[in-house]
PDB file of C-alpha atoms in Angstrom:
ATOM      1  CA  MET A   1     -24.739  20.773 -18.552  1.00 80.00           C
ATOM      2  CA  ILE A   2     -22.518  20.867 -15.539  1.00 81.00           C
ATOM      3  CA  GLU A   3     -23.143  24.571 -14.962  1.00 86.00           C
ATOM      4  CA  TYR A   4     -26.988  23.868 -14.992  1.00 89.00           C
ATOM      5  CA  PHE A   5     -26.391  20.885 -12.424  1.00 88.00           C
ATOM      6  CA  ALA A   6     -24.269  22.962 -10.179  1.00 90.00           C
ATOM      7  CA  ILE A   7     -26.825  25.805 -10.175  1.00 93.00           C
ATOM      8  CA  VAL A   8     -29.706  23.400  -9.513  1.00 92.00           C
ATOM      9  CA  MET A   9     -27.647  21.799  -6.733  1.00 91.00           C
ATOM     10  CA  GLY A  10     -26.872  24.945  -5.110  1.00 92.00           C
ATOM     11  CA  ALA A  11     -30.329  26.246  -5.158  1.00 93.00           C
ATOM     12  CA  ALA A  12     -31.525  22.927  -3.783  1.00 93.00           C
ATOM     13  CA  LEU A  13     -28.979  22.975  -0.894  1.00 92.00           C
ATOM     14  CA  LEU A  14     -30.047  26.679  -0.106  1.00 93.00           C
ATOM     15  CA  VAL A  15     -33.868  25.688  -0.069  1.00 93.00           C
ATOM     16  CA  LEU A  16     -33.093  22.498   2.047  1.00 91.00           C
ATOM     17  CA  MET A  17     -31.091  24.704   4.613  1.00 92.00           C
ATOM     18  CA  ILE A  18     -34.434  26.597   5.663  1.00 92.00           C
ATOM     19  CA  PRO A  19     -35.665  23.763   7.589  1.00 92.00           C
ATOM     20  CA  VAL A  20     -32.519  23.608   9.361  1.00 92.00           C
ATOM     21  CA  PHE A  21     -32.683  27.320  10.058  1.00 92.00           C
ATOM     22  CA  TYR A  22     -36.030  26.755  11.581  1.00 92.00           C
ATOM     23  CA  ARG A  23     -34.467  24.236  13.919  1.00 90.00           C
ATOM     24  CA  ILE A  24     -31.866  26.747  14.928  1.00 91.00           C
ATOM     25  CA  TRP A  25     -34.502  29.573  15.421  1.00 92.00           C
ATOM     26  CA  VAL A  26     -37.012  27.504  17.482  1.00 90.00           C
ATOM     27  CA  GLY A  27     -34.820  24.897  19.025  1.00 77.00           C
ATOM     28  CA  PRO A  28     -35.993  23.942  22.403  1.00 84.00           C
ATOM     29  CA  THR A  29     -32.527  23.289  23.842  1.00 84.00           C
ATOM     30  CA  SER A  30     -29.294  24.912  23.041  1.00 85.00           C
ATOM     31  CA  TYR A  31     -28.133  21.356  21.736  1.00 88.00           C
ATOM     32  CA  ASP A  32     -30.662  21.450  18.915  1.00 90.00           C
ATOM     33  CA  ARG A  33     -29.131  24.857  17.881  1.00 90.00           C
ATOM     34  CA  ILE A  34     -25.563  23.634  17.888  1.00 90.00           C
ATOM     35  CA  LEU A  35     -26.760  20.539  15.870  1.00 91.00           C
ATOM     36  CA  GLY A  36     -28.308  23.049  13.255  1.00 91.00           C
ATOM     37  CA  VAL A  37     -25.278  25.031  13.121  1.00 92.00           C
ATOM     38  CA  ASN A  38     -23.135  22.100  12.513  1.00 92.00           C
ATOM     39  CA  VAL A  39     -25.345  20.727   9.670  1.00 92.00           C
ATOM     40  CA  ILE A  40     -25.223  24.385   7.959  1.00 93.00           C
ATOM     41  CA  GLY A  41     -21.443  24.509   8.393  1.00 91.00           C
ATOM     42  CA  THR A  42     -20.938  21.134   6.915  1.00 92.00           C
ATOM     43  CA  LYS A  43     -23.321  21.975   3.903  1.00 93.00           C
ATOM     44  CA  THR A  44     -21.637  25.336   3.424  1.00 93.00           C
ATOM     45  CA  ALA A  45     -18.414  23.487   2.495  1.00 92.00           C
ATOM     46  CA  VAL A  46     -20.365  21.635  -0.288  1.00 92.00           C
ATOM     47  CA  LEU A  47     -21.783  24.987  -1.372  1.00 93.00           C
ATOM     48  CA  LEU A  48     -18.386  26.509  -1.687  1.00 92.00           C
ATOM     49  CA  VAL A  49     -17.304  23.578  -3.987  1.00 92.00           C
ATOM     50  CA  VAL A  50     -20.557  24.141  -5.934  1.00 92.00           C
ATOM     51  CA  ILE A  51     -19.608  27.861  -6.349  1.00 92.00           C
ATOM     52  CA  GLY A  52     -16.081  27.013  -7.351  1.00 91.00           C
ATOM     53  CA  THR A  53     -17.655  24.830 -10.209  1.00 90.00           C
ATOM     54  CA  LEU A  54     -19.657  27.605 -11.310  1.00 90.00           C
ATOM     55  CA  TYR A  55     -16.633  30.023 -11.378  1.00 90.00           C
ATOM     56  CA  ASP A  56     -14.485  27.335 -12.920  1.00 86.00           C
ATOM     57  CA  ARG A  57     -11.983  27.826  -9.992  1.00 86.00           C
ATOM     58  CA  VAL A  58     -12.508  24.557  -8.062  1.00 86.00           C
ATOM     59  CA  ASP A  59      -8.811  24.336  -7.306  1.00 85.00           C
ATOM     60  CA  MET A  60      -9.032  27.642  -5.267  1.00 89.00           C
ATOM     61  CA  PHE A  61     -12.411  27.120  -3.733  1.00 91.00           C
ATOM     62  CA  VAL A  62     -11.497  23.560  -2.404  1.00 91.00           C
ATOM     63  CA  ASP A  63      -9.097  24.955  -0.072  1.00 91.00           C
ATOM     64  CA  PHE A  64     -11.773  27.333   1.207  1.00 92.00           C
ATOM     65  CA  ALA A  65     -14.010  24.334   1.691  1.00 91.00           C
ATOM     66  CA  ILE A  66     -11.357  22.497   3.562  1.00 92.00           C
ATOM     67  CA  ALA A  67     -10.691  25.554   5.961  1.00 93.00           C
ATOM     68  CA  TYR A  68     -14.440  25.958   6.464  1.00 92.00           C
ATOM     69  CA  ALA A  69     -14.949  22.286   7.330  1.00 91.00           C
ATOM     70  CA  LEU A  70     -12.175  22.403   9.920  1.00 92.00           C
ATOM     71  CA  LEU A  71     -13.546  25.780  11.379  1.00 92.00           C
ATOM     72  CA  SER A  72     -17.137  24.349  11.660  1.00 91.00           C
ATOM     73  CA  PHE A  73     -15.703  21.219  13.303  1.00 92.00           C
ATOM     74  CA  VAL A  74     -13.633  23.018  15.728  1.00 92.00           C
ATOM     75  CA  THR A  75     -16.646  25.489  16.563  1.00 90.00           C
ATOM     76  CA  ALA A  76     -19.022  22.548  17.431  1.00 90.00           C
ATOM     77  CA  ILE A  77     -16.486  20.770  19.580  1.00 91.00           C
ATOM     78  CA  VAL A  78     -15.477  23.895  21.493  1.00 91.00           C
ATOM     79  CA  VAL A  79     -19.131  24.951  22.096  1.00 89.00           C
ATOM     80  CA  SER A  80     -20.106  21.480  23.302  1.00 87.00           C
ATOM     81  CA  ARG A  81     -17.209  21.210  25.494  1.00 85.00           C
ATOM     82  CA  TYR A  82     -17.785  24.663  26.856  1.00 85.00           C
ATOM     83  CA  LEU A  83     -21.562  23.761  27.831  1.00 80.00           C
ATOM     84  CA  ASN A  84     -20.206  20.443  29.184  1.00 76.00           C
ATOM     85  CA  ARG A  85     -17.733  22.421  31.469  1.00 75.00           C
ATOM     86  CA  THR A  86     -20.360  24.842  32.740  1.00 70.00           C
ATOM     87  CA  ILE A  87     -22.633  21.797  33.638  1.00 66.00           C
ATOM     88  CA  SER A  88     -19.766  20.003  35.551  1.00 69.00           C
ATOM     89  CA  GLN A  89     -19.254  23.302  37.542  1.00 73.00           C
ATOM     90  CA  LYS A  90     -22.951  23.424  38.237  1.00 72.00           C
ATOM     91  CA  GLU A  91     -22.745  19.983  39.483  1.00 74.00           C
ATOM     92  CA  MET A  92     -19.701  20.520  41.683  1.00 77.00           C
ATOM     93  CA  GLU A  93     -21.534  23.605  43.311  1.00 80.00           C
ATOM     94  CA  THR A  94     -24.511  21.304  44.054  1.00 81.00           C
ATOM     95  CA  ARG A  95     -22.120  18.640  45.506  1.00 77.00           C
ATOM     96  CA  GLU A  96     -20.496  21.367  47.783  1.00 80.00           C
ATOM     97  CA  LYS A  97     -23.837  22.507  49.118  1.00 82.00           C
ATOM     98  CA  LYS A  98     -24.748  18.877  49.803  1.00 80.00           C
ATOM     99  CA  ALA A  99     -21.513  18.228  51.671  1.00 79.00           C
ATOM    100  CA  GLY A 100     -21.959  21.485  53.457  1.00 74.00           C
ATOM    101  CA  THR A 101     -25.349  20.731  54.946  1.00 64.00           C
TER     102      THR A 101
ATOM    103  CA  MET B   1     -18.545  22.032 -20.737  1.00 52.00           C
ATOM    104  CA  SER B   2     -21.719  21.684 -22.883  1.00 56.00           C
ATOM    105  CA  MET B   3     -22.992  18.479 -24.678  1.00 58.00           C
ATOM    106  CA  ILE B   4     -21.468  19.682 -27.981  1.00 60.00           C
ATOM    107  CA  ASP B   5     -17.977  19.453 -26.363  1.00 58.00           C
ATOM    108  CA  PHE B   6     -18.528  15.946 -25.291  1.00 54.00           C
ATOM    109  CA  GLN B   7     -19.504  15.106 -28.834  1.00 55.00           C
ATOM    110  CA  VAL B   8     -16.358  16.929 -30.270  1.00 54.00           C
ATOM    111  CA  ILE B   9     -14.157  15.072 -27.758  1.00 52.00           C
ATOM    112  CA  ALA B  10     -15.831  11.671 -28.572  1.00 51.00           C
ATOM    113  CA  ALA B  11     -15.619  12.377 -32.301  1.00 52.00           C
ATOM    114  CA  SER B  12     -11.763  13.359 -32.177  1.00 53.00           C
ATOM    115  CA  GLY B  13     -11.123   9.904 -30.607  1.00 50.00           C
ATOM    116  CA  GLU B  14     -10.035  10.995 -27.135  1.00 57.00           C
ATOM    117  CA  VAL B  15     -11.396   9.315 -24.018  1.00 62.00           C
ATOM    118  CA  SER B  16     -14.930  10.559 -23.365  1.00 70.00           C
ATOM    119  CA  LEU B  17     -15.559  11.720 -19.753  1.00 73.00           C
ATOM    120  CA  PHE B  18     -19.300  11.747 -20.060  1.00 81.00           C
ATOM    121  CA  PRO B  19     -19.923   8.458 -18.081  1.00 83.00           C
ATOM    122  CA  LEU B  20     -17.822   9.785 -15.341  1.00 85.00           C
ATOM    123  CA  HIS B  21     -19.666  13.154 -15.276  1.00 86.00           C
ATOM    124  CA  LEU B  22     -22.923  11.211 -15.271  1.00 89.00           C
ATOM    125  CA  LEU B  23     -21.976   8.960 -12.240  1.00 90.00           C
ATOM    126  CA  GLY B  24     -21.060  12.226 -10.560  1.00 90.00           C
ATOM    127  CA  MET B  25     -24.393  13.819 -11.184  1.00 91.00           C
ATOM    128  CA  PHE B  26     -26.079  10.668  -9.907  1.00 92.00           C
ATOM    129  CA  PHE B  27     -23.967  10.921  -6.546  1.00 93.00           C
ATOM    130  CA  GLY B  28     -24.906  14.578  -6.149  1.00 92.00           C
ATOM    131  CA  SER B  29     -28.583  13.946  -6.659  1.00 92.00           C
ATOM    132  CA  LEU B  30     -28.441  11.050  -4.216  1.00 93.00           C
ATOM    133  CA  GLY B  31     -26.710  13.157  -1.557  1.00 93.00           C
ATOM    134  CA  LEU B  32     -29.613  15.724  -2.061  1.00 93.00           C
ATOM    135  CA  VAL B  33     -32.232  12.994  -1.358  1.00 93.00           C
ATOM    136  CA  PHE B  34     -30.230  12.046   1.854  1.00 94.00           C
ATOM    137  CA  PHE B  35     -29.988  15.686   2.737  1.00 93.00           C
ATOM    138  CA  LEU B  36     -33.863  16.129   2.235  1.00 93.00           C
ATOM    139  CA  GLY B  37     -34.261  13.082   4.664  1.00 93.00           C
ATOM    140  CA  ALA B  38     -32.115  14.810   7.278  1.00 92.00           C
ATOM    141  CA  ALA B  39     -33.952  18.183   7.006  1.00 92.00           C
ATOM    142  CA  VAL B  40     -37.331  16.433   7.338  1.00 92.00           C
ATOM    143  CA  GLY B  41     -35.958  14.520  10.384  1.00 91.00           C
ATOM    144  CA  LEU B  42     -34.636  17.598  11.884  1.00 91.00           C
ATOM    145  CA  ILE B  43     -37.912  19.383  11.604  1.00 91.00           C
ATOM    146  CA  ARG B  44     -40.328  16.427  12.564  1.00 91.00           C
ATOM    147  CA  PHE B  45     -38.717  14.372  15.178  1.00 89.00           C
ATOM    148  CA  PRO B  46     -40.041  14.978  18.735  1.00 87.00           C
ATOM    149  CA  ASP B  47     -36.972  14.665  20.817  1.00 87.00           C
ATOM    150  CA  PHE B  48     -33.256  15.948  20.759  1.00 88.00           C
ATOM    151  CA  TYR B  49     -31.759  12.527  20.377  1.00 90.00           C
ATOM    152  CA  THR B  50     -33.913  11.523  17.557  1.00 90.00           C
ATOM    153  CA  ARG B  51     -33.292  14.616  15.803  1.00 91.00           C
ATOM    154  CA  MET B  52     -29.407  14.108  16.323  1.00 91.00           C
ATOM    155  CA  HIS B  53     -30.057  10.584  14.909  1.00 91.00           C
ATOM    156  CA  ALA B  54     -31.399  12.122  11.599  1.00 91.00           C
ATOM    157  CA  ALA B  55     -28.969  14.951  11.345  1.00 90.00           C
ATOM    158  CA  GLY B  56     -25.793  12.966  12.125  1.00 90.00           C
ATOM    159  CA  LYS B  57     -26.319  10.260   9.725  1.00 91.00           C
ATOM    160  CA  GLY B  58     -28.145  12.055   6.848  1.00 91.00           C
ATOM    161  CA  ASP B  59     -25.806  15.086   7.059  1.00 91.00           C
ATOM    162  CA  THR B  60     -22.506  12.783   7.014  1.00 92.00           C
ATOM    163  CA  LEU B  61     -23.720  10.755   4.192  1.00 93.00           C
ATOM    164  CA  SER B  62     -25.107  13.301   1.990  1.00 94.00           C
ATOM    165  CA  THR B  63     -22.010  15.754   2.427  1.00 93.00           C
ATOM    166  CA  MET B  64     -19.805  12.703   1.317  1.00 93.00           C
ATOM    167  CA  LEU B  65     -21.846  11.698  -1.623  1.00 94.00           C
ATOM    168  CA  MET B  66     -22.173  15.251  -2.885  1.00 93.00           C
ATOM    169  CA  LEU B  67     -18.534  16.118  -2.551  1.00 93.00           C
ATOM    170  CA  THR B  68     -17.637  12.801  -4.265  1.00 93.00           C
ATOM    171  CA  GLY B  69     -20.054  13.683  -7.128  1.00 92.00           C
ATOM    172  CA  PHE B  70     -18.673  17.154  -7.603  1.00 91.00           C
ATOM    173  CA  GLY B  71     -15.117  15.542  -7.413  1.00 90.00           C
ATOM    174  CA  LEU B  72     -16.217  13.415 -10.362  1.00 89.00           C
ATOM    175  CA  VAL B  73     -17.953  16.232 -12.161  1.00 88.00           C
ATOM    176  CA  THR B  74     -14.918  18.635 -12.006  1.00 86.00           C
ATOM    177  CA  MET B  75     -12.574  16.213 -13.692  1.00 82.00           C
ATOM    178  CA  GLU B  76     -11.908  17.630 -17.096  1.00 77.00           C
ATOM    179  CA  ASP B  77      -9.034  15.278 -18.213  1.00 78.00           C
ATOM    180  CA  PHE B  78      -6.889  12.793 -16.685  1.00 77.00           C
ATOM    181  CA  SER B  79      -3.993  15.398 -16.209  1.00 82.00           C
ATOM    182  CA  LEU B  80      -1.977  15.822 -13.000  1.00 84.00           C
ATOM    183  CA  GLY B  81      -3.812  18.779 -11.870  1.00 83.00           C
ATOM    184  CA  SER B  82      -7.108  17.160 -12.289  1.00 85.00           C
ATOM    185  CA  TRP B  83      -6.054  14.186 -10.117  1.00 88.00           C
ATOM    186  CA  LEU B  84      -4.741  16.556  -7.374  1.00 89.00           C
ATOM    187  CA  LEU B  85      -8.136  18.293  -7.244  1.00 89.00           C
ATOM    188  CA  PHE B  86      -9.900  14.932  -7.050  1.00 89.00           C
ATOM    189  CA  VAL B  87      -7.594  13.838  -4.222  1.00 91.00           C
ATOM    190  CA  LYS B  88      -8.154  17.243  -2.429  1.00 90.00           C
ATOM    191  CA  ILE B  89     -11.857  16.731  -2.659  1.00 91.00           C
ATOM    192  CA  MET B  90     -11.661  13.092  -1.334  1.00 92.00           C
ATOM    193  CA  GLY B  91      -9.509  14.599   1.499  1.00 92.00           C
ATOM    194  CA  VAL B  92     -12.397  16.743   2.438  1.00 91.00           C
ATOM    195  CA  VAL B  93     -14.650  13.721   2.279  1.00 93.00           C
ATOM    196  CA  LEU B  94     -12.120  11.653   4.526  1.00 93.00           C
ATOM    197  CA  PHE B  95     -12.158  14.612   6.997  1.00 93.00           C
ATOM    198  CA  ILE B  96     -15.978  14.867   7.216  1.00 92.00           C
ATOM    199  CA  PHE B  97     -16.122  11.126   7.478  1.00 93.00           C
ATOM    200  CA  ILE B  98     -13.989  11.333  10.602  1.00 93.00           C
ATOM    201  CA  ALA B  99     -15.198  14.740  11.977  1.00 92.00           C
ATOM    202  CA  SER B 100     -18.909  14.495  11.678  1.00 92.00           C
ATOM    203  CA  PRO B 101     -19.371  11.394  13.891  1.00 92.00           C
ATOM    204  CA  THR B 102     -17.076  12.808  16.417  1.00 92.00           C
ATOM    205  CA  VAL B 103     -19.277  16.103  16.589  1.00 92.00           C
ATOM    206  CA  SER B 104     -22.295  13.943  16.971  1.00 92.00           C
ATOM    207  CA  HIS B 105     -20.671  12.004  19.826  1.00 92.00           C
ATOM    208  CA  VAL B 106     -19.525  15.008  21.601  1.00 91.00           C
ATOM    209  CA  LEU B 107     -22.910  16.618  21.374  1.00 90.00           C
ATOM    210  CA  MET B 108     -24.706  13.404  22.634  1.00 89.00           C
ATOM    211  CA  ARG B 109     -22.470  13.292  25.465  1.00 87.00           C
ATOM    212  CA  ALA B 110     -22.788  16.914  26.565  1.00 87.00           C
ATOM    213  CA  ALA B 111     -26.412  16.667  26.282  1.00 86.00           C
ATOM    214  CA  SER B 112     -26.773  13.356  28.251  1.00 85.00           C
ATOM    215  CA  GLU B 113     -24.590  14.974  31.093  1.00 82.00           C
ATOM    216  CA  ASP B 114     -26.983  17.832  31.006  1.00 78.00           C
ATOM    217  CA  ASP B 115     -29.796  15.517  32.166  1.00 72.00           C
ATOM    218  CA  GLU B 116     -31.596  16.043  28.761  1.00 73.00           C
ATOM    219  CA  MET B 117     -33.976  13.075  28.939  1.00 76.00           C
ATOM    220  CA  PRO B 118     -35.059  11.159  25.968  1.00 76.00           C
ATOM    221  CA  LEU B 119     -38.867  10.783  25.223  1.00 77.00           C
ATOM    222  CA  THR B 120     -40.188   7.610  26.706  1.00 76.00           C
ATOM    223  CA  GLU B 121     -43.404   5.634  26.364  1.00 74.00           C
ATOM    224  CA  ALA B 122     -44.740   7.397  29.408  1.00 75.00           C
ATOM    225  CA  ASP B 123     -44.353  10.676  27.704  1.00 74.00           C
ATOM    226  CA  GLY B 124     -46.395   9.514  24.776  1.00 71.00           C
ATOM    227  CA  LYS B 125     -49.153   8.339  26.891  1.00 73.00           C
ATOM    228  CA  LYS B 126     -49.162  11.531  29.015  1.00 71.00           C
ATOM    229  CA  SER B 127     -49.425  13.561  25.787  1.00 65.00           C
ATOM    230  CA  SER B 128     -52.201  11.355  24.274  1.00 60.00           C
ATOM    231  CA  ASN B 129     -54.214  11.659  27.434  1.00 55.00           C
ATOM    232  CA  LYS B 130     -54.003  15.405  27.461  1.00 49.00           C
ATOM    233  CA  GLY B 131     -55.059  15.310  23.788  1.00 46.00           C
ATOM    234  CA  LYS B 132     -58.150  13.204  24.789  1.00 45.00           C
ATOM    235  CA  LYS B 133     -59.066  15.473  27.679  1.00 42.00           C
ATOM    236  CA  ARG B 134     -58.963  18.519  25.240  1.00 41.00           C
ATOM    237  CA  ASN B 135     -61.372  16.656  23.048  1.00 38.00           C
TER     238      ASN B 135
END
C-alpha cells in the first residue's frame, strides 16, 4: 500500500511541477524565474524521499535530499544577491552621472 | 509493506503501525493539496509579489507536510535506525522551515530594490478601460 501511495505522490508532484515550469518559461521578470526554480528545487528534495521510499533505501536518499535542499537554498540566495549587486552598481553609475552634471 | 503484513503483525500481538502510516498518508495528501494551491497561484496571479505570496507560503507548508508524512510512512518499527531516519527527515523539515522564508525575503528585497512595482488600483482601472475600448 505504501508503494502505491509513493507512486501516486511522485506522479502528482511531477504533474504539479508543470505549472511551475510554465512560470519559469514565460516569467515576465527574472525574479519569477528564480522563484520557480526555488519551488522546483524544494520539491525535488521531497521527490528524492519518495524515490527512496520506492527503492526501500530511505536512509540513503534522505542524505541526498538534505544536500539538494542546501544546494537549492544557496543557489537562490546567491542569484538574488548577484542581481541585487548589479542593480546597486547601476544605481551607483546613475548617481555618479548626476553628480558629474 | 502490504495490507496482509499489517494483519500478520496485528495478529502476532506486536504493536500495529497502521494508524501511524494512515496519519502519514493524510499529511502527504494535505501537502499535495497545498502544493496544488501554490501551483495555481503561481500561474494565475497577475503580479510578482502576489505570485511570491502564493509560492512562498504554499511551497513551505506543502514541503513540510509531505516530508513529515513520508517520515511517518517509512517508520517500519520503533528501532533505533527507524528513529534516526525520522529525526533526519525532521531535520530536513526544520531546515526548510528556516530556509524557505529566507529565500522569499531575499528575493522580495532584490525585486523591490530593482523598482519592480506591485500592481495598484490604477493599473486595474487602466486595463479595464483598455478592455472597454477594445469592445
